[in-house]
Short mmCIF file of C-alpha atoms in Angstrom, two decimals:
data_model
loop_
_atom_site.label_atom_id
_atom_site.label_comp_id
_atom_site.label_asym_id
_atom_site.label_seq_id
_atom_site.Cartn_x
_atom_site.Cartn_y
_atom_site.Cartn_z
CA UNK A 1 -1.75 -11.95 16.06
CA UNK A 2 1.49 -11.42 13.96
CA UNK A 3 -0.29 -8.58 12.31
CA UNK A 4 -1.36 -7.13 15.63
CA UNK A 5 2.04 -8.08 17.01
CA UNK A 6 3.89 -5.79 13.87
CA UNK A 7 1.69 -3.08 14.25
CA UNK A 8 2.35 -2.65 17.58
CA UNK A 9 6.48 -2.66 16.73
CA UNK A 10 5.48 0.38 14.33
CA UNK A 11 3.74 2.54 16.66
CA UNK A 12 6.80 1.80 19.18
CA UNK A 13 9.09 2.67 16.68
CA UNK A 14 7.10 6.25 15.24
CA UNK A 15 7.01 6.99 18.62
CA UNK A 16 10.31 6.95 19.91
CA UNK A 17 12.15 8.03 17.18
CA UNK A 18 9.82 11.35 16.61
CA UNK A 19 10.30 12.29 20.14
CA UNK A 20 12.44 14.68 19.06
CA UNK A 21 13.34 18.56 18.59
CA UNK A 22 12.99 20.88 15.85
CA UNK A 23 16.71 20.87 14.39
CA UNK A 24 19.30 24.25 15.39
CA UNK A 25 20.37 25.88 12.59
CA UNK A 26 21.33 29.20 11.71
CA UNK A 27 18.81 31.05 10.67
CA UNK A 28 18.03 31.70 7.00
CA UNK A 29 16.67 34.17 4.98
CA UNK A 30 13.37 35.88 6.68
CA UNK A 31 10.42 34.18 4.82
CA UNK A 32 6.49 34.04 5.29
CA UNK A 33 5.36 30.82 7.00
CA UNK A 34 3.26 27.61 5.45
CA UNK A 35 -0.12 26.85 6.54
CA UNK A 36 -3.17 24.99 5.19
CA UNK A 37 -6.01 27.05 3.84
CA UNK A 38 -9.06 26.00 4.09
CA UNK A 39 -11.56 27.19 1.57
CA UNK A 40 -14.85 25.69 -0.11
CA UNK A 41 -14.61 27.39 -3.73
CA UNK A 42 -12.14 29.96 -4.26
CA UNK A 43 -12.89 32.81 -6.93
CA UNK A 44 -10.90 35.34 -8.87
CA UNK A 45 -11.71 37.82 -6.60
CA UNK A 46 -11.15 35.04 -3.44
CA UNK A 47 -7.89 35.12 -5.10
CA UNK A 48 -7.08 38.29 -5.59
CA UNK A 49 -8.57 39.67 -1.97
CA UNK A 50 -5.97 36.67 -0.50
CA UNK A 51 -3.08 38.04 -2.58
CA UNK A 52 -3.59 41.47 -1.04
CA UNK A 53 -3.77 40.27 1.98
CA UNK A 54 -0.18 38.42 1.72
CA UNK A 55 -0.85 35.22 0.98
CA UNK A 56 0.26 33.34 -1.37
CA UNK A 57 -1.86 30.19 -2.75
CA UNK A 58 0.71 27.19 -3.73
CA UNK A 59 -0.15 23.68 -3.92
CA UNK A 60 -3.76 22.13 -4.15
CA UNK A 61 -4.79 19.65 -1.25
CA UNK A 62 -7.57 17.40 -1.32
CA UNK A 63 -11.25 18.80 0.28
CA UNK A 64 -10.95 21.93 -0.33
CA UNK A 65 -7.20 22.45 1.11
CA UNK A 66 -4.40 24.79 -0.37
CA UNK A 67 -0.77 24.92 0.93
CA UNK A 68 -0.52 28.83 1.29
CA UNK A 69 2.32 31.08 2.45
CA UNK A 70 1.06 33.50 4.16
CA UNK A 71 2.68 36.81 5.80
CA UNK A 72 0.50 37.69 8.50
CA UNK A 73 -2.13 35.20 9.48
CA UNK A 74 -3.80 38.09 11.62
CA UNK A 75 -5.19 39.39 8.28
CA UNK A 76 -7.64 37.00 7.26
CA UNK A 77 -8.84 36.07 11.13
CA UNK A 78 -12.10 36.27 11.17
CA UNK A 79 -13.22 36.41 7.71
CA UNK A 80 -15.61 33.56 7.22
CA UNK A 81 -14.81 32.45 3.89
CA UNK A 82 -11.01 31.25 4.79
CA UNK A 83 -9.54 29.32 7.81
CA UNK A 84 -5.69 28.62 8.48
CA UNK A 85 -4.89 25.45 9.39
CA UNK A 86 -1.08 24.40 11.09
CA UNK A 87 0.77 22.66 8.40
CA UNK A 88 1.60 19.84 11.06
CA UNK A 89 4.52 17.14 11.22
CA UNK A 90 1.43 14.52 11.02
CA UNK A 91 0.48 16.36 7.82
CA UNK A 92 3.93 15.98 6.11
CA UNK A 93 4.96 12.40 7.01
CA UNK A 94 3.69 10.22 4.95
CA UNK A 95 2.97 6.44 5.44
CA UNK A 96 5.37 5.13 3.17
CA UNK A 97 7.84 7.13 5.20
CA UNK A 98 6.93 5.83 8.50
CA UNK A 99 7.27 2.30 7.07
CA UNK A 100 10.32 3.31 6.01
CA UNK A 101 11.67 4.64 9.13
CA UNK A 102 10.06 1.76 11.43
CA UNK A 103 12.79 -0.61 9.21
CA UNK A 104 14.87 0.19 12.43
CA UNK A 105 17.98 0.84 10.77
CA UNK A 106 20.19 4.05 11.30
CA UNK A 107 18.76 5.95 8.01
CA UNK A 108 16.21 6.42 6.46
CA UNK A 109 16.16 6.62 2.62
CA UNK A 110 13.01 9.48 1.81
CA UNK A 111 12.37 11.65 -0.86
CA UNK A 112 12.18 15.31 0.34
CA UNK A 113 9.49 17.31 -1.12
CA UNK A 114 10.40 21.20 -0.35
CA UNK A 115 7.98 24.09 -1.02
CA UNK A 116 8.26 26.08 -3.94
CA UNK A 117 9.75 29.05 -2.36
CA UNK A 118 12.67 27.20 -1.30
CA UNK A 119 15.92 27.30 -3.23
CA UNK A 120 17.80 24.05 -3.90
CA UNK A 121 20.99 25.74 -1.93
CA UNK A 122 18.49 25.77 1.30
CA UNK A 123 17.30 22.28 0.67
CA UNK A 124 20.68 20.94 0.96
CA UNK A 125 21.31 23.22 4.20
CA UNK A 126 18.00 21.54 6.06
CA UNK A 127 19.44 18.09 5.07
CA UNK A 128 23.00 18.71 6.74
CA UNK A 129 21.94 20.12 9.21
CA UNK A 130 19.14 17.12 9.96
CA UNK A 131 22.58 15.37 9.81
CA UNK A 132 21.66 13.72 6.49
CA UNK A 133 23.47 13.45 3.09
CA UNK A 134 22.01 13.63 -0.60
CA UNK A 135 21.18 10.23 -2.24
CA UNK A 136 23.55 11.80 -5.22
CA UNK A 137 26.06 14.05 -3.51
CA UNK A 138 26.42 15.58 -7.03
CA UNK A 139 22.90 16.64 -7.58
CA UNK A 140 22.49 20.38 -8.25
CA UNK A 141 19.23 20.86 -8.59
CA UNK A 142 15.58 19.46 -7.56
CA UNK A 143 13.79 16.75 -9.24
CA UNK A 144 10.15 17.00 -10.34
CA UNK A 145 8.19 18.80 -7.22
CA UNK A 146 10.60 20.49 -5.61
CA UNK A 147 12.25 16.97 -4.64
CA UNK A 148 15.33 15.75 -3.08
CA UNK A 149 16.25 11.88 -2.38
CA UNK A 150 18.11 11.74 0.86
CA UNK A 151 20.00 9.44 3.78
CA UNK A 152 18.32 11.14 6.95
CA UNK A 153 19.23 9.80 10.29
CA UNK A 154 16.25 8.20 11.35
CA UNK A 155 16.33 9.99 15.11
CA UNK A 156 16.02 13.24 13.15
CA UNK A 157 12.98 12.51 10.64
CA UNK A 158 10.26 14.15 12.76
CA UNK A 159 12.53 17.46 13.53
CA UNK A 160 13.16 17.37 9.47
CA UNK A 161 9.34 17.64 9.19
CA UNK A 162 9.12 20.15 11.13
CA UNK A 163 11.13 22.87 8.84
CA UNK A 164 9.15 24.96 7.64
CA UNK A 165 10.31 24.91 4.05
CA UNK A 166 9.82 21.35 3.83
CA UNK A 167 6.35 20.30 1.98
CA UNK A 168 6.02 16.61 3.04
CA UNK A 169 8.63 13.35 3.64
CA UNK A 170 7.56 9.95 1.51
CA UNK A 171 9.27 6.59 1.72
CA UNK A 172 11.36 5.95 -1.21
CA UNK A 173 9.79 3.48 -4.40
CA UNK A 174 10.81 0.06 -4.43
CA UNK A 175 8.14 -1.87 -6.35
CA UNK A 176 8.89 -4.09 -9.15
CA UNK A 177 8.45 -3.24 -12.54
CA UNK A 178 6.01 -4.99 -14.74
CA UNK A 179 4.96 -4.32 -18.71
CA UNK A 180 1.11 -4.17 -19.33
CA UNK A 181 -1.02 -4.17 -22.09
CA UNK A 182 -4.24 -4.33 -23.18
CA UNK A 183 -6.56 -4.33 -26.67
CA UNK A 184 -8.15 -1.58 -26.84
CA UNK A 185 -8.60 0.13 -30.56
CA UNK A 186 -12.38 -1.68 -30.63
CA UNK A 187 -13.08 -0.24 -27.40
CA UNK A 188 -11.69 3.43 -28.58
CA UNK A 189 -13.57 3.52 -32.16
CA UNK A 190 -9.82 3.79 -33.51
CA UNK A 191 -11.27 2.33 -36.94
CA UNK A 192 -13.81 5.02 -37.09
CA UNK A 193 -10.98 7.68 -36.44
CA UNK A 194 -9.57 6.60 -39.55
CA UNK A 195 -12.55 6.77 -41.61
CA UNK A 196 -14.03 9.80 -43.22
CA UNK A 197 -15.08 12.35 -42.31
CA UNK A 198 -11.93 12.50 -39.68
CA UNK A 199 -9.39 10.90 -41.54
CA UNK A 200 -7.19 10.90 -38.57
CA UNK A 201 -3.80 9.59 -38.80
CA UNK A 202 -1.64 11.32 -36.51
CA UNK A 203 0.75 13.00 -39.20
CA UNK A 204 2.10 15.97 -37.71
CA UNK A 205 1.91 14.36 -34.25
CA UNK A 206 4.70 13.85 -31.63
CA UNK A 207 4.69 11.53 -29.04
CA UNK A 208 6.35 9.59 -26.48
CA UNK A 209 6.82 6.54 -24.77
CA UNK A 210 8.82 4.75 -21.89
CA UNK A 211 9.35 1.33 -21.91
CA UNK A 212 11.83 -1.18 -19.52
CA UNK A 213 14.06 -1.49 -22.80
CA UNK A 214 14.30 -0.34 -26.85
CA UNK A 215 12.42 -0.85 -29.08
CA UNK A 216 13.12 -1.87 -32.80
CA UNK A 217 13.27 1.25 -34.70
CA UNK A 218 14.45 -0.78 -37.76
CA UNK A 219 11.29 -2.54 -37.90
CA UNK A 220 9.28 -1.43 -41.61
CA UNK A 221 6.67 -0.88 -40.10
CA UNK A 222 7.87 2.48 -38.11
CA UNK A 223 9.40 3.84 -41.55
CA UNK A 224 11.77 6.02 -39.79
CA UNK A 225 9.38 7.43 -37.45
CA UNK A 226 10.57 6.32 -34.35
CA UNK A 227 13.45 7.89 -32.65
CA UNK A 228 15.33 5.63 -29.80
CA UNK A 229 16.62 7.72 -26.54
CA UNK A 230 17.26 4.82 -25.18
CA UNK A 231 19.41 1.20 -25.50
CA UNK A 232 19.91 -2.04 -23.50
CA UNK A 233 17.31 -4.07 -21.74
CA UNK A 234 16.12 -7.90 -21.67
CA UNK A 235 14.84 -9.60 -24.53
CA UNK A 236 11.64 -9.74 -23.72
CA UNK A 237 10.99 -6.30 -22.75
CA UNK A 238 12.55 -5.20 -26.12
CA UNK A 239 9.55 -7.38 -27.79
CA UNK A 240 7.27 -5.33 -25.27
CA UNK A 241 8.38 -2.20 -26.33
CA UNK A 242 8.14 -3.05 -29.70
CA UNK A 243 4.66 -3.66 -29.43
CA UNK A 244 3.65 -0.89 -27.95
CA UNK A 245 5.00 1.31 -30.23
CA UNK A 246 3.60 -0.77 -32.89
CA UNK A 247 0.26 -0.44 -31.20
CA UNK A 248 0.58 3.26 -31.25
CA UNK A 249 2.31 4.14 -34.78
CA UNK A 250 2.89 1.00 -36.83
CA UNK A 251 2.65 2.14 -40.73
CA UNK A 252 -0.03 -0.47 -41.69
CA UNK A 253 1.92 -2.89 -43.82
CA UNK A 254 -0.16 -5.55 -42.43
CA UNK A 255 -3.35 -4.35 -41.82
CA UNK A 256 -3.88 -6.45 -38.37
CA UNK A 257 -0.92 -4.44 -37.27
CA UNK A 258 -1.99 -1.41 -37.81
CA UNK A 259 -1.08 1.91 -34.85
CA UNK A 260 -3.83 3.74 -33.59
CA UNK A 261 -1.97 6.74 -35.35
CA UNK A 262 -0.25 5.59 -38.43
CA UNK A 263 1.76 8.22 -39.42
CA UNK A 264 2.91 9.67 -35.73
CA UNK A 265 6.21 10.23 -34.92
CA UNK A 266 7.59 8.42 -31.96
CA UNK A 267 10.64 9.08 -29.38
CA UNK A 268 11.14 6.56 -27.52
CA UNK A 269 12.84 6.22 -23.56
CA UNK A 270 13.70 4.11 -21.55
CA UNK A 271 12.13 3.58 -17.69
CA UNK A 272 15.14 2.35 -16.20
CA UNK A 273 17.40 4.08 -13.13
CA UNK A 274 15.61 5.71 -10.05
CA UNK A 275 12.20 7.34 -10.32
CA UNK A 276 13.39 10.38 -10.24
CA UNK A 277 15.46 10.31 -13.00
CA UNK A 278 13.11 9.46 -15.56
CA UNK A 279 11.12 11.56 -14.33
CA UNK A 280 13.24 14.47 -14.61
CA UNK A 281 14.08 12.94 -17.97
CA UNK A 282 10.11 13.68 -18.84
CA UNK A 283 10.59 17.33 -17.12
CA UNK A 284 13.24 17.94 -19.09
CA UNK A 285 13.07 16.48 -22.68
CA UNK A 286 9.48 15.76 -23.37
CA UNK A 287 8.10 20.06 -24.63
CA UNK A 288 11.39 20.90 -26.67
CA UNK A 289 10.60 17.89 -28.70
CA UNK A 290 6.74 19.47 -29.24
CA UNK A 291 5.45 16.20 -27.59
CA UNK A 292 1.94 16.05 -27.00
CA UNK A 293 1.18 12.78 -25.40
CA UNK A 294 3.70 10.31 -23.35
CA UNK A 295 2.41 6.27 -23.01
CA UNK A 296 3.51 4.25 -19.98
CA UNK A 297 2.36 0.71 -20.65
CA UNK A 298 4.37 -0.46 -17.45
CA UNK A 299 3.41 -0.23 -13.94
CA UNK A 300 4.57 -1.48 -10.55
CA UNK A 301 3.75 -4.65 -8.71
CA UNK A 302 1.79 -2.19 -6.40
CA UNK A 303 1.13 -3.86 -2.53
CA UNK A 304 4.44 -5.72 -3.02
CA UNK A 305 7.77 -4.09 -2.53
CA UNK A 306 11.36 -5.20 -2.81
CA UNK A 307 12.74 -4.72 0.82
CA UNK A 308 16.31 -3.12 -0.17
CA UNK A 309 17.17 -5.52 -3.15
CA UNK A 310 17.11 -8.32 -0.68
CA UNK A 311 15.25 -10.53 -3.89
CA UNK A 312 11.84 -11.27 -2.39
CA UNK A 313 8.67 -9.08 -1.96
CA UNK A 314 7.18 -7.94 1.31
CA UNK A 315 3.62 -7.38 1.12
CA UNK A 316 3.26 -3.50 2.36
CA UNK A 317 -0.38 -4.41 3.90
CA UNK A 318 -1.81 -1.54 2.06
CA UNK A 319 -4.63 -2.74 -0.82
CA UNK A 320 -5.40 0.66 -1.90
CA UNK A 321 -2.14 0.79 -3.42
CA UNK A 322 -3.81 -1.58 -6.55
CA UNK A 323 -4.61 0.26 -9.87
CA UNK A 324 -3.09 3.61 -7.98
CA UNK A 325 0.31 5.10 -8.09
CA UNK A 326 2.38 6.24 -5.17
CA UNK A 327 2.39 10.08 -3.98
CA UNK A 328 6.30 10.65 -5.03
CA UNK A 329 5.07 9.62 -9.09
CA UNK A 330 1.91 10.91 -9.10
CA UNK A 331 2.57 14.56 -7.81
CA UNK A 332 5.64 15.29 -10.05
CA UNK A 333 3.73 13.90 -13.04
CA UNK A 334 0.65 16.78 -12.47
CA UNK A 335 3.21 19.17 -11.79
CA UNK A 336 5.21 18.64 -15.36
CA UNK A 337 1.56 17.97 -17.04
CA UNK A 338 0.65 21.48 -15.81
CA UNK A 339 3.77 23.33 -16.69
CA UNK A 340 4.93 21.34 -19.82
CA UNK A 341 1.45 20.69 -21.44
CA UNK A 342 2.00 17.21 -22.32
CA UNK A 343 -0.44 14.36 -21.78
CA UNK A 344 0.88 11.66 -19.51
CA UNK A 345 -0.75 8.24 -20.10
CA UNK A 346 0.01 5.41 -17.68
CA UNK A 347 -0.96 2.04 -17.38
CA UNK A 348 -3.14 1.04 -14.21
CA UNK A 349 -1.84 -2.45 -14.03
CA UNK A 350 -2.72 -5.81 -14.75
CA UNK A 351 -2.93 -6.69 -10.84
CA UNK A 352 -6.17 -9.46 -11.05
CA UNK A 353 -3.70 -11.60 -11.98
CA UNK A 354 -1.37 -11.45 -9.03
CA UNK A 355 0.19 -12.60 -6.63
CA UNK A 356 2.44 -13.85 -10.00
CA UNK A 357 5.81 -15.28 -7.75
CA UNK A 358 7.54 -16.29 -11.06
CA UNK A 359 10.56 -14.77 -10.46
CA UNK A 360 9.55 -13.66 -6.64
CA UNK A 361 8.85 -17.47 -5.54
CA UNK A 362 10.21 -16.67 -1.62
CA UNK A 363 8.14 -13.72 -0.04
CA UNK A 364 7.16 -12.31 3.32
CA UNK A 365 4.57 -10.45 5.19
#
């Protein structure tokens, strides 16, 4: 009943406070409109027959969806191998935004994903005039995916959706951290990599890792290899990170401690801040470095999240969130994978175990 009870609160909520208007604003700078594409395999020549007709392909969907700009939907009407779909406000709103706004408070914190063809100066127009403010009121420039973190008045979320520029509204991440780790060099034929005829030690290699704190580049068995970007952090996640940079590059010294790539070199960052900034910190400073490969043996307590910093988890009442990451990671991680080349490696959680209320003992539904 108290399930039934909440979800009918939430539909109350969604519905009222999206009862609204598209915002007034002076206009912008003419532009082609968004729409969904629908398409079951598109060729080079799909592609190219599109292009010439104005439109302009953007970001991959699932099922056979693209997010296209197009100039003049009139010109592919009737040609059976496309179909343009409305980009809709129920498209863009994610769920983790409507939980947010159905929190019944006056904002809403969201993370603003804009299309690509939008300029950070218009981004920060459609939030004032949506009568919100950035979450950094210095920012000058978008995170990962065209993103912006943002106060929005919640009476003005729908109309927000309803820009055209904007690409889709998600609830902002408050799970709690937690380091993982798991054996796995039998399971990989590591031992076999080293062995002729590979011989494979990772000299020559760069990587990267991001861990809750640093690790202990003084420790012989990294002989100088690993470079800290990072400082601070508890005790026990310094041990962590240790590890796992022992796991990927330790020397050898003792044999049972041997990396999976003995003679890599490691930089080393630290997870720590708001989501977006480290991941603009992997945008950013992963490719100059030449790294190939970033490791992520830390997840989120996912199904659980910390309501504001109040102390104690509230259980989001959404299972598929287990071994899975949420849409405002996951999409900025493709996007620098595709343009930066490096391989992002991230650890699916050690959720059997949990509910773990160590530290959360108090928690609600």
């Amino acid at each position: 009943m108290r399930r039934s009870a909440s979800l009918l609160v939430l539909l109350l909520l969604t519905s009222s406070v999206f009862a609204v208007e598209p915002l007034d604003r002076a206009p912008r700078r003419e532009r082609m409109q968004h729409f969904i594409l629908m398409a079951d395999h598109l060729t080079d020549a799909d592609r190219a027959d599109l292009a010439a007709k104005g439109v302009e392909l953007q970001q991959a969907l699932t099922s056979g969806r693209v997010v296209a700009r197009v100039s003049d939907p009139s010109r592919i009407a009737g040609d059976a191998r496309f179909s343009l779909e409305p980009f809709t406000v129920t498209e863009k709103i994610q769920r983790s935004a409507l939980r947010e706004t159905a929190r019944a408070k006056t904002y809403a914190q969201l993370n603003v994903l804009f299309h690509r063809d939008a300029t950070f100066d218009e981004a920060r127009q459609i939030i004032a005039a949506a009568g919100g403010t950035l979450l950094d009121p210095l920012e000058t420039s978008f995170g990962p995916m065209q993103t912006v973190e943002a106060f929005i008045p919640t009476a003005t979320v729908r109309a927000l959706a309803s820009d055209d520029s904007v690409l889709t509204l998600a609830g902002p991440v408050r799970f709690k951290m937690k380091s993982d780790n798991a054996r796995s060099a039998e399971q990989a034929h590591v031992t076999e990599l080293y062995s002729a005829p590979y011989g494979l030690s990772g000299e020559g290699v760069v990587v990267s890792l991001y861990e809750l704190a640093e690790a202990q580049d003084t420790h012989p068995e990294f002989q100088g290899r690993l470079i800290l970007h990072a400082s601070g952090g508890t005790t026990g996640d310094k041990m962590h990170a240790t590890h796992v940079s022992g796991t990927i590059g330790a020397a050898g010294i003792n044999p049972d401690a041997k990396g999976m790539a003995p003679k890599v070199t490691i930089h080393q960052y630290r997870a720590s801040g708001t989501a977006s900034a480290w991941l603009r910190s992997k945008a950013d400073n992963l490719a100059p470095l030449n790294v190939v490969a970033d490791n992520n043996s830390w997840g989120y307590v996912l199904g659980w999240q910390d309501e504001g910093g109040a102390g104690y988890p509230v259980w989001n009442g959404f299972g598929d969130y287990y071994g899975g990451y949420d849409l405002t990671l996951a999409a900025p991680i493709d996007q620098i994978t595709r343009e930066k080349g490096v391989l992002f490696v991230h650890s699916a959680g050690n959720d059997g175990d949990l509910p773990d209320f160590t530290d959360w003992v108090q928690h609600r539904h």
